[in-house]
Amino acid sequence: MRTGEQIICKPGNDLISSVQTLMVELSERSYPIYVGENLFAQKELLSPFLGEGRAVIITNETVAPLYAEQTRQLLGAHYADQIVLPDGEQYKHMETVASIYDRLMHGKYDRKTTLVALGGGVVGDIAGFAAATYQRGINLVQIPTTLLAQVDSSVGGKTGVNHPKGKNMIGAFHQPSCVLIDTQVLGSLPVREVKAGLAEVLKYGLIMNAGFFDWLEANADSIIALSPDMLSHLIKVCCETKAKVVAADERESGIRALLNLGHTFGHAIETASGYGTLLHGETVAMGIVMAADLSCRLGWIAPAVADRVRRVIEQNFSLPTIPPAGISVNQYQELMASDKKAEQGRIRFVLLKAIGKAVVTADVAPETLYQTLTAGKQLCRF
Ligand code: NAD
Ligand code: GLY
């Protein structure tokens, strides 16, 4: 993977910011991820990716008052309109996408249009799907404003919406032409959202980078407090990892499935509780603990390892680890059977062989799964 650091100066050589560039290598569809502070002031970063057409910002009612004006300035003469969506996972559905199509049709936007997704993962997934499908696909730029979106959802081209019976069930792969990560926007993010994003960050350590998991465990307090140096290191590690995985397996026929650690359980919890009740990252946190529990019951990791995973998530990062009590085993099984990784009705899980090593398996006896689904606080002990 190509990476680089660029120092940006004003005339007179005053330092404005330093920008890290990571590349997602996908042949002619390769694209840069720019990471730094004060990037909204750097028109030259984005302008090569806007072509000759007009640009429409897709954002939501929370993010618009915070960052839409800066984004309009960044887009300059390309800026044509902004579409402000209602805020929340419960609006990540086809009606919202249809409202975007209506506005684009009304404004006579053509195939040279760029959609600029300004927001968290919900805005990014909806705007990305609109860009994937409007006139069979138009240009997309991602400007992620949550930690979760900066470390995960803005990179890799998964776009889509929820179905009442299943999370992210309708969607398309559609890569952005550029991802612009300004870490300063995280200053306005509520701490609950920061922690939810950290569940996806912990995932990268657990599936393939034990040293990164150690580092997260040791520095949790400074990370939650958004220490700039730690944040920039963390975002870089996550985006580098995701860029490598996506370059190796864009359409998830192999290694990319590992990025779903905790998601088979988590998506079921999110759907069963009602979209928007728990945060996506919180259900991933619960799902990771359940995946560690199941790995332990299969004898793949020691109870002490499963316990460490739970402790780091629950104590170091104060994320919830126990799923809501009202979800029945039948509900779990029905929802997990329609998970996108399932094959011929067999649920496939991402499980741990060690911290830093994950595998995908369908080889789980029903009674073992039952124990994990009903464990509650009684996590795996031998
Ligand atoms: P989100 O998009 O709902 O954002 C969380 C909240 O923070 C929202 O209320 C939002 O308005 C607000 N917000 C956003 N930026 C802000 C800022 N800078 N300051 C203050 N408030 C801000 O949630 P999320 O956690 O970013 O994303 C979750 C979604 O991402 C889920 O739908 C999930 O399925 C999806 N996801 C997609 C991928 C992918 O690869 N496409 C990967 C992981 C998750
Ligand atoms: N967030 C999982 C993936 O992008 O594959």
Coordinates of C-alpha atoms and ligand atoms in Angstrom, one line a residue:
M1 CA 0.0 0.0 0.0
R2 CA 1.3 3.5 -0.9
T3 CA 1.3 5.9 2.0
G4 CA 2.7 9.4 2.5
E5 CA 2.8 12.5 4.5
Q6 CA 2.4 15.9 3.0
I7 CA 3.0 19.2 4.9
I8 CA 0.6 22.0 3.7
C9 CA 1.8 25.6 4.1
K10 CA 0.2 29.0 3.4
P11 CA 2.1 31.5 1.3
G12 CA 4.8 32.7 3.7
N13 CA 5.3 29.1 4.8
D14 CA 3.1 29.0 7.9
L15 CA 2.3 25.4 8.6
I16 CA -1.5 24.8 8.2
S17 CA -1.6 21.1 8.7
S18 CA 0.1 17.8 7.9
V19 CA -1.9 15.3 5.9
Q20 CA -1.3 11.5 5.9
T21 CA -2.3 9.8 2.6
L22 CA -3.2 6.1 2.6
M23 CA -4.2 4.5 -0.7
V24 CA -6.9 1.8 -1.2
E25 CA -5.4 -0.1 -4.1
L26 CA -8.1 -1.3 -6.5
S27 CA -6.5 -0.8 -9.9
E28 CA -8.3 1.9 -11.8
R29 CA -10.7 2.5 -8.9
S30 CA -7.9 3.1 -6.4
Y31 CA -8.5 6.1 -4.1
P32 CA -6.8 8.1 -1.4
I33 CA -7.8 8.4 2.3
Y34 CA -6.6 11.8 3.6
V35 CA -6.2 11.9 7.3
G36 CA -5.3 15.1 9.2
E37 CA -6.5 18.2 11.0
N38 CA -8.0 21.3 9.4
L39 CA -8.6 19.5 6.1
F40 CA -11.8 21.5 5.3
A41 CA -9.5 24.4 4.5
Q42 CA -7.6 22.3 1.9
K43 CA -9.5 22.7 -1.4
E44 CA -6.7 21.2 -3.4
L45 CA -7.2 17.8 -1.7
L46 CA -10.7 17.3 -2.9
S47 CA -10.9 19.3 -6.2
P48 CA -9.2 16.5 -8.4
F49 CA -12.1 14.2 -7.4
L50 CA -15.0 16.4 -8.3
G51 CA -14.7 16.3 -12.1
E52 CA -16.6 18.8 -14.1
G53 CA -20.0 18.2 -12.5
R54 CA -22.0 19.7 -9.7
A55 CA -21.7 18.4 -6.1
V56 CA -24.5 17.8 -3.7
I57 CA -23.9 17.4 0.0
I58 CA -25.9 14.6 1.8
T59 CA -25.9 15.2 5.5
N60 CA -28.3 15.1 8.5
E61 CA -30.0 17.6 10.8
T62 CA -27.3 17.2 13.5
V63 CA -24.2 17.5 11.3
A64 CA -25.5 20.2 8.9
P65 CA -25.3 23.1 11.5
L66 CA -21.8 21.9 12.5
Y67 CA -20.0 21.2 9.3
A68 CA -22.1 22.0 6.2
E69 CA -20.8 25.5 5.8
Q70 CA -17.2 24.4 5.9
T71 CA -18.0 21.7 3.3
R72 CA -19.7 24.2 1.0
Q73 CA -16.6 26.3 1.2
L74 CA -14.5 23.3 0.5
L75 CA -16.5 22.4 -2.6
G76 CA -16.3 26.0 -3.9
A77 CA -17.9 26.4 -7.4
H78 CA -18.8 22.7 -7.5
Y79 CA -21.3 23.1 -4.7
A80 CA -24.9 23.0 -6.0
D81 CA -27.2 21.9 -3.1
Q82 CA -27.4 20.1 0.2
I83 CA -29.9 17.4 1.2
V84 CA -30.4 17.3 5.0
L85 CA -31.8 13.9 6.2
P86 CA -33.4 13.2 9.6
D87 CA -30.9 11.8 12.1
G88 CA -30.9 8.2 13.2
E89 CA -30.4 4.6 12.3
Q90 CA -34.3 4.3 12.1
Y91 CA -34.2 6.4 9.0
K92 CA -31.6 4.2 7.2
H93 CA -34.2 2.7 4.9
M94 CA -35.4 2.9 1.3
E95 CA -37.8 5.8 1.8
T96 CA -34.9 8.0 2.7
V97 CA -32.9 6.9 -0.4
A98 CA -36.0 7.6 -2.5
S99 CA -36.2 11.1 -1.0
I100 CA -32.6 11.7 -2.3
Y101 CA -33.5 10.4 -5.8
D102 CA -36.5 12.8 -5.8
R103 CA -34.3 15.8 -5.0
L104 CA -31.7 14.8 -7.6
M105 CA -34.4 14.3 -10.3
H106 CA -36.0 17.6 -9.4
G107 CA -32.7 19.4 -9.7
K108 CA -31.9 17.7 -13.0
Y109 CA -28.7 16.3 -11.7
D110 CA -26.8 14.2 -14.4
R111 CA -24.3 11.4 -14.3
K112 CA -21.4 13.9 -13.7
T113 CA -22.8 14.8 -10.3
T114 CA -20.8 14.0 -7.1
L115 CA -22.6 13.1 -3.9
V116 CA -20.6 14.2 -0.8
A117 CA -21.5 12.1 2.2
L118 CA -21.0 14.4 5.3
G119 CA -21.8 12.5 8.5
G120 CA -21.5 9.2 10.4
G121 CA -21.9 5.7 9.1
V122 CA -25.7 6.1 8.6
V123 CA -25.3 9.1 6.3
G124 CA -22.4 7.5 4.5
D125 CA -24.2 4.2 3.9
I126 CA -27.4 6.0 2.6
A127 CA -25.6 8.5 0.5
G128 CA -23.3 5.8 -0.8
F129 CA -26.2 3.7 -1.9
A130 CA -27.9 6.6 -3.5
A131 CA -24.6 7.3 -5.4
A132 CA -24.4 3.6 -6.4
T133 CA -27.8 3.5 -7.9
Y134 CA -28.8 7.0 -9.2
Q135 CA -28.5 6.8 -13.0
R136 CA -26.7 3.4 -12.5
G137 CA -23.9 5.0 -10.4
I138 CA -22.4 8.4 -9.8
N139 CA -19.3 9.8 -8.1
L140 CA -19.1 9.6 -4.3
V141 CA -16.9 11.4 -1.8
Q142 CA -16.9 10.4 1.8
I143 CA -16.3 13.0 4.6
P144 CA -16.9 10.9 7.7
T145 CA -17.6 12.8 11.0
T146 CA -17.9 10.0 13.6
L147 CA -15.0 7.9 14.8
L148 CA -16.8 4.8 13.6
A149 CA -17.1 6.2 10.1
Q150 CA -13.5 7.4 10.1
V151 CA -12.1 4.0 11.1
D152 CA -14.5 1.8 9.2
S153 CA -17.6 2.7 7.2
S154 CA -16.3 5.4 4.9
V155 CA -13.6 3.1 3.5
G156 CA -14.3 0.0 1.4
G157 CA -17.4 0.7 -0.6
K158 CA -20.1 -1.1 1.4
T159 CA -23.3 1.0 1.0
G160 CA -26.9 0.3 1.8
V161 CA -29.9 0.4 4.1
N162 CA -31.7 -1.7 6.6
H163 CA -34.7 -4.0 6.1
P164 CA -37.2 -4.4 9.0
K165 CA -36.1 -8.0 9.1
G166 CA -32.4 -7.5 8.7
K167 CA -29.6 -5.0 9.1
N168 CA -27.9 -3.7 5.9
M169 CA -29.9 -6.2 3.8
I170 CA -30.3 -3.9 0.8
G171 CA -27.2 -2.4 -0.7
A172 CA -24.3 -2.3 -3.2
F173 CA -20.6 -2.2 -3.4
H174 CA -19.7 1.3 -4.6
Q175 CA -16.3 2.7 -3.8
P176 CA -15.8 6.4 -3.1
S177 CA -13.3 8.4 -5.2
C178 CA -11.8 10.0 -2.1
V179 CA -12.2 9.8 1.7
L180 CA -11.4 13.0 3.7
I181 CA -10.9 12.4 7.4
D182 CA -10.6 15.6 9.4
T183 CA -9.9 14.4 13.0
Q184 CA -11.0 17.8 14.5
V185 CA -14.6 17.1 13.8
L186 CA -14.5 14.4 16.5
G187 CA -14.3 17.2 19.1
S188 CA -18.1 17.7 18.8
L189 CA -19.0 14.0 19.0
P190 CA -20.8 12.8 22.2
V191 CA -18.6 10.5 24.3
R192 CA -21.1 7.6 23.9
E193 CA -20.6 7.8 20.1
V194 CA -16.8 7.9 20.6
K195 CA -17.0 4.7 22.6
A196 CA -19.3 3.1 20.1
G197 CA -16.7 3.8 17.4
L198 CA -14.0 2.2 19.6
A199 CA -15.8 -1.1 19.4
E200 CA -15.0 -1.3 15.7
V201 CA -11.4 -0.2 16.5
L202 CA -11.0 -3.0 19.0
K203 CA -12.2 -5.4 16.3
Y204 CA -9.2 -4.7 14.1
G205 CA -6.8 -5.6 17.0
L206 CA -8.7 -8.7 17.8
I207 CA -8.9 -10.1 14.3
M208 CA -5.4 -9.5 13.1
N209 CA -3.2 -7.2 15.3
A210 CA -2.5 -8.4 18.8
G211 CA 0.0 -5.6 19.4
F212 CA -2.6 -3.0 18.5
F213 CA -5.1 -4.6 21.0
D214 CA -2.4 -4.4 23.7
W215 CA -1.9 -0.7 22.8
L216 CA -5.6 0.0 23.0
E217 CA -5.9 -1.7 26.3
A218 CA -3.0 0.3 27.8
N219 CA -4.2 3.7 26.5
A220 CA -8.0 3.5 26.8
D221 CA -8.4 6.6 28.9
S222 CA -6.3 8.9 26.7
I223 CA -8.0 7.5 23.6
I224 CA -11.5 8.1 25.0
A225 CA -10.4 11.6 25.9
L226 CA -9.4 12.0 22.2
S227 CA -5.7 12.6 22.6
P228 CA -4.8 13.9 19.2
D229 CA -1.6 11.8 18.8
M230 CA -3.3 8.6 19.8
L231 CA -6.3 9.4 17.7
S232 CA -4.2 10.0 14.6
H233 CA -2.2 6.8 15.2
L234 CA -5.4 4.8 15.8
I235 CA -7.2 6.1 12.7
K236 CA -4.1 5.4 10.6
V237 CA -3.8 1.8 11.8
C238 CA -7.5 1.1 11.3
C239 CA -7.6 2.6 7.8
E240 CA -4.4 0.9 6.7
T241 CA -5.8 -2.4 7.9
K242 CA -9.1 -1.9 6.2
A243 CA -7.5 -0.6 3.0
K244 CA -5.3 -3.8 2.8
V245 CA -8.2 -6.1 3.5
V246 CA -10.5 -4.4 0.9
A247 CA -7.7 -4.4 -1.7
A248 CA -7.3 -8.2 -1.1
D249 CA -11.0 -9.0 -1.1
E250 CA -13.3 -6.2 -2.2
R251 CA -16.5 -8.2 -2.5
E252 CA -16.0 -10.3 0.7
S253 CA -15.4 -13.7 -0.7
G254 CA -12.7 -14.4 1.9
I255 CA -10.6 -12.4 4.3
R256 CA -13.0 -9.4 4.4
A257 CA -15.5 -11.4 6.3
L258 CA -13.2 -11.2 9.3
L259 CA -14.2 -7.5 9.6
N260 CA -17.5 -8.8 10.8
L261 CA -16.3 -10.0 14.1
G262 CA -19.1 -9.5 16.6
H263 CA -21.5 -8.5 13.8
T264 CA -23.5 -11.8 13.4
F265 CA -24.7 -11.5 17.0
G266 CA -24.6 -7.6 16.9
H267 CA -26.8 -7.2 13.9
A268 CA -29.3 -9.6 15.4
I269 CA -29.3 -7.6 18.6
E270 CA -29.7 -4.3 16.7
T271 CA -32.6 -5.6 14.6
A272 CA -34.4 -7.3 17.5
S273 CA -34.1 -4.2 19.7
G274 CA -35.4 -1.9 17.0
Y275 CA -33.1 0.3 14.9
G276 CA -31.9 3.3 16.8
T277 CA -32.4 1.9 20.3
L278 CA -28.8 0.7 20.9
L279 CA -25.9 2.2 18.9
H280 CA -24.4 0.0 16.2
G281 CA -21.0 0.0 17.9
E282 CA -22.6 -1.0 21.2
T283 CA -24.2 -4.0 19.6
V284 CA -20.9 -4.9 18.0
A285 CA -19.3 -4.7 21.5
M286 CA -21.9 -7.2 22.8
G287 CA -21.4 -9.3 19.7
I288 CA -17.6 -9.4 20.2
V289 CA -18.0 -10.6 23.7
M290 CA -20.4 -13.3 22.6
A291 CA -18.0 -14.3 19.8
A292 CA -15.2 -14.6 22.4
D293 CA -17.5 -16.6 24.6
L294 CA -18.4 -19.0 21.8
S295 CA -14.7 -19.4 20.8
C296 CA -14.0 -20.3 24.5
R297 CA -16.8 -22.9 24.6
L298 CA -15.4 -24.4 21.5
G299 CA -12.1 -24.7 23.3
W300 CA -10.3 -22.3 20.9
I301 CA -9.3 -19.7 23.4
A302 CA -8.8 -20.0 27.2
P303 CA -11.3 -18.6 29.6
A304 CA -8.7 -16.0 30.6
V305 CA -8.5 -14.8 27.0
A306 CA -12.3 -14.5 26.7
D307 CA -12.4 -12.7 30.0
R308 CA -9.7 -10.3 28.9
V309 CA -11.7 -9.4 25.8
R310 CA -14.8 -8.8 28.0
R311 CA -12.8 -6.8 30.5
V312 CA -11.2 -4.5 28.0
I313 CA -14.5 -3.8 26.3
E314 CA -16.5 -3.4 29.5
Q315 CA -14.0 -1.8 31.9
N316 CA -11.3 -0.1 29.9
F317 CA -13.8 1.3 27.2
S318 CA -17.0 1.2 29.3
L319 CA -19.0 -0.3 26.5
P320 CA -22.1 -2.5 27.2
T321 CA -21.4 -6.3 26.9
I322 CA -24.6 -8.0 28.0
P323 CA -27.3 -8.1 25.3
P324 CA -30.9 -7.0 26.3
A325 CA -32.6 -9.9 28.1
G326 CA -35.8 -9.9 26.0
I327 CA -34.3 -11.5 22.8
S328 CA -35.3 -15.1 22.6
V329 CA -33.0 -17.9 21.2
N330 CA -35.5 -18.3 18.4
Q331 CA -35.3 -14.7 17.5
Y332 CA -31.5 -14.8 17.5
Q333 CA -31.5 -17.9 15.3
E334 CA -34.0 -16.5 12.8
L335 CA -32.1 -13.2 12.5
M336 CA -28.7 -14.8 12.3
A337 CA -29.9 -17.3 9.7
S338 CA -30.5 -14.3 7.3
D339 CA -27.1 -12.8 8.0
K340 CA -25.3 -12.1 4.7
K341 CA -22.5 -14.5 5.6
A342 CA -25.0 -17.4 6.1
E343 CA -24.8 -20.1 3.4
Q344 CA -27.7 -22.5 2.7
G345 CA -29.2 -21.6 6.0
R346 CA -26.0 -22.3 8.0
I347 CA -24.9 -19.5 10.1
R348 CA -21.2 -18.5 9.7
F349 CA -19.5 -16.9 12.6
V350 CA -16.2 -15.0 12.9
L351 CA -14.5 -16.5 16.0
L352 CA -11.2 -16.1 17.7
K353 CA -8.3 -18.6 17.7
A354 CA -6.3 -16.1 19.8
I355 CA -6.2 -12.3 20.3
G356 CA -5.0 -11.2 16.8
K357 CA -6.2 -14.3 15.0
A358 CA -9.8 -14.8 13.7
V359 CA -11.4 -17.4 11.5
V360 CA -14.8 -17.9 9.8
T361 CA -16.6 -21.1 10.7
A362 CA -20.1 -22.7 10.4
D363 CA -18.9 -25.6 12.5
V364 CA -20.7 -24.8 15.7
A365 CA -22.9 -27.4 17.5
P366 CA -26.4 -26.1 18.2
E367 CA -26.1 -26.8 22.0
T368 CA -22.8 -24.8 22.2
L369 CA -24.4 -21.9 20.4
Y370 CA -27.4 -22.2 22.8
Q371 CA -25.1 -21.8 25.7
T372 CA -23.6 -18.6 24.4
L373 CA -27.0 -17.2 23.5
T374 CA -28.3 -17.8 27.0
A375 CA -25.1 -17.1 28.9
G376 CA -26.0 -13.5 29.9
K377 CA -23.3 -12.6 32.5
Q378 CA -22.3 -16.3 32.9
L379 CA -19.5 -16.2 30.4
C380 CA -17.5 -19.2 29.4
R381 CA -15.8 -21.0 32.3
F382 CA -14.2 -24.4 32.3
Ligands
NAD1 P1 -24.4 7.6 13.0 O1 -24.1 7.9 11.6 O2 -25.8 7.4 13.4 O3 -23.8 8.8 13.8 C1 -23.9 8.8 15.2 C2 -24.5 10.1 15.8 O4 -23.5 11.2 15.8 C3 -25.6 10.7 14.9 O5 -26.6 11.3 15.8 C4 -25.0 11.8 14.1 O6 -25.8 12.8 13.7 C5 -24.0 12.3 15.1 N1 -22.8 13.0 14.6 C6 -22.1 12.6 13.5 N2 -20.9 13.3 13.4 C7 -20.9 14.1 14.4 C8 -20.0 15.1 14.9 N3 -18.8 15.3 14.4 N4 -20.4 15.8 16.0 C9 -21.5 15.6 16.7 N5 -22.4 14.7 16.3 C10 -22.1 13.9 15.2 O7 -23.6 6.4 13.6 P2 -22.2 5.8 13.2 O8 -21.8 5.0 14.4 O9 -21.3 6.8 12.6 O10 -22.5 4.7 12.1 C11 -23.3 3.5 12.3 C12 -23.7 3.0 11.0 O11 -22.6 2.7 10.2 C13 -24.6 1.8 11.1 O12 -25.7 1.9 10.3 C14 -23.7 0.7 10.5 O13 -24.5 -0.3 9.9 C15 -22.9 1.4 9.5 N6 -21.6 0.8 9.2 C16 -21.3 0.6 7.9 C17 -20.0 0.1 7.6 C18 -19.6 0.0 6.1 O14 -18.6 -0.7 5.9 N7 -20.4 0.6 5.2 C19 -19.1 -0.3 8.6 C20 -19.5 -0.2 9.9 C21 -20.7 0.4 10.2
GLY2 N1 -17.4 -3.2 8.1 C1 -17.2 -4.4 7.5 C2 -16.7 -4.3 6.1 O1 -16.5 -3.2 5.6 O2 -16.4 -5.2 5.4

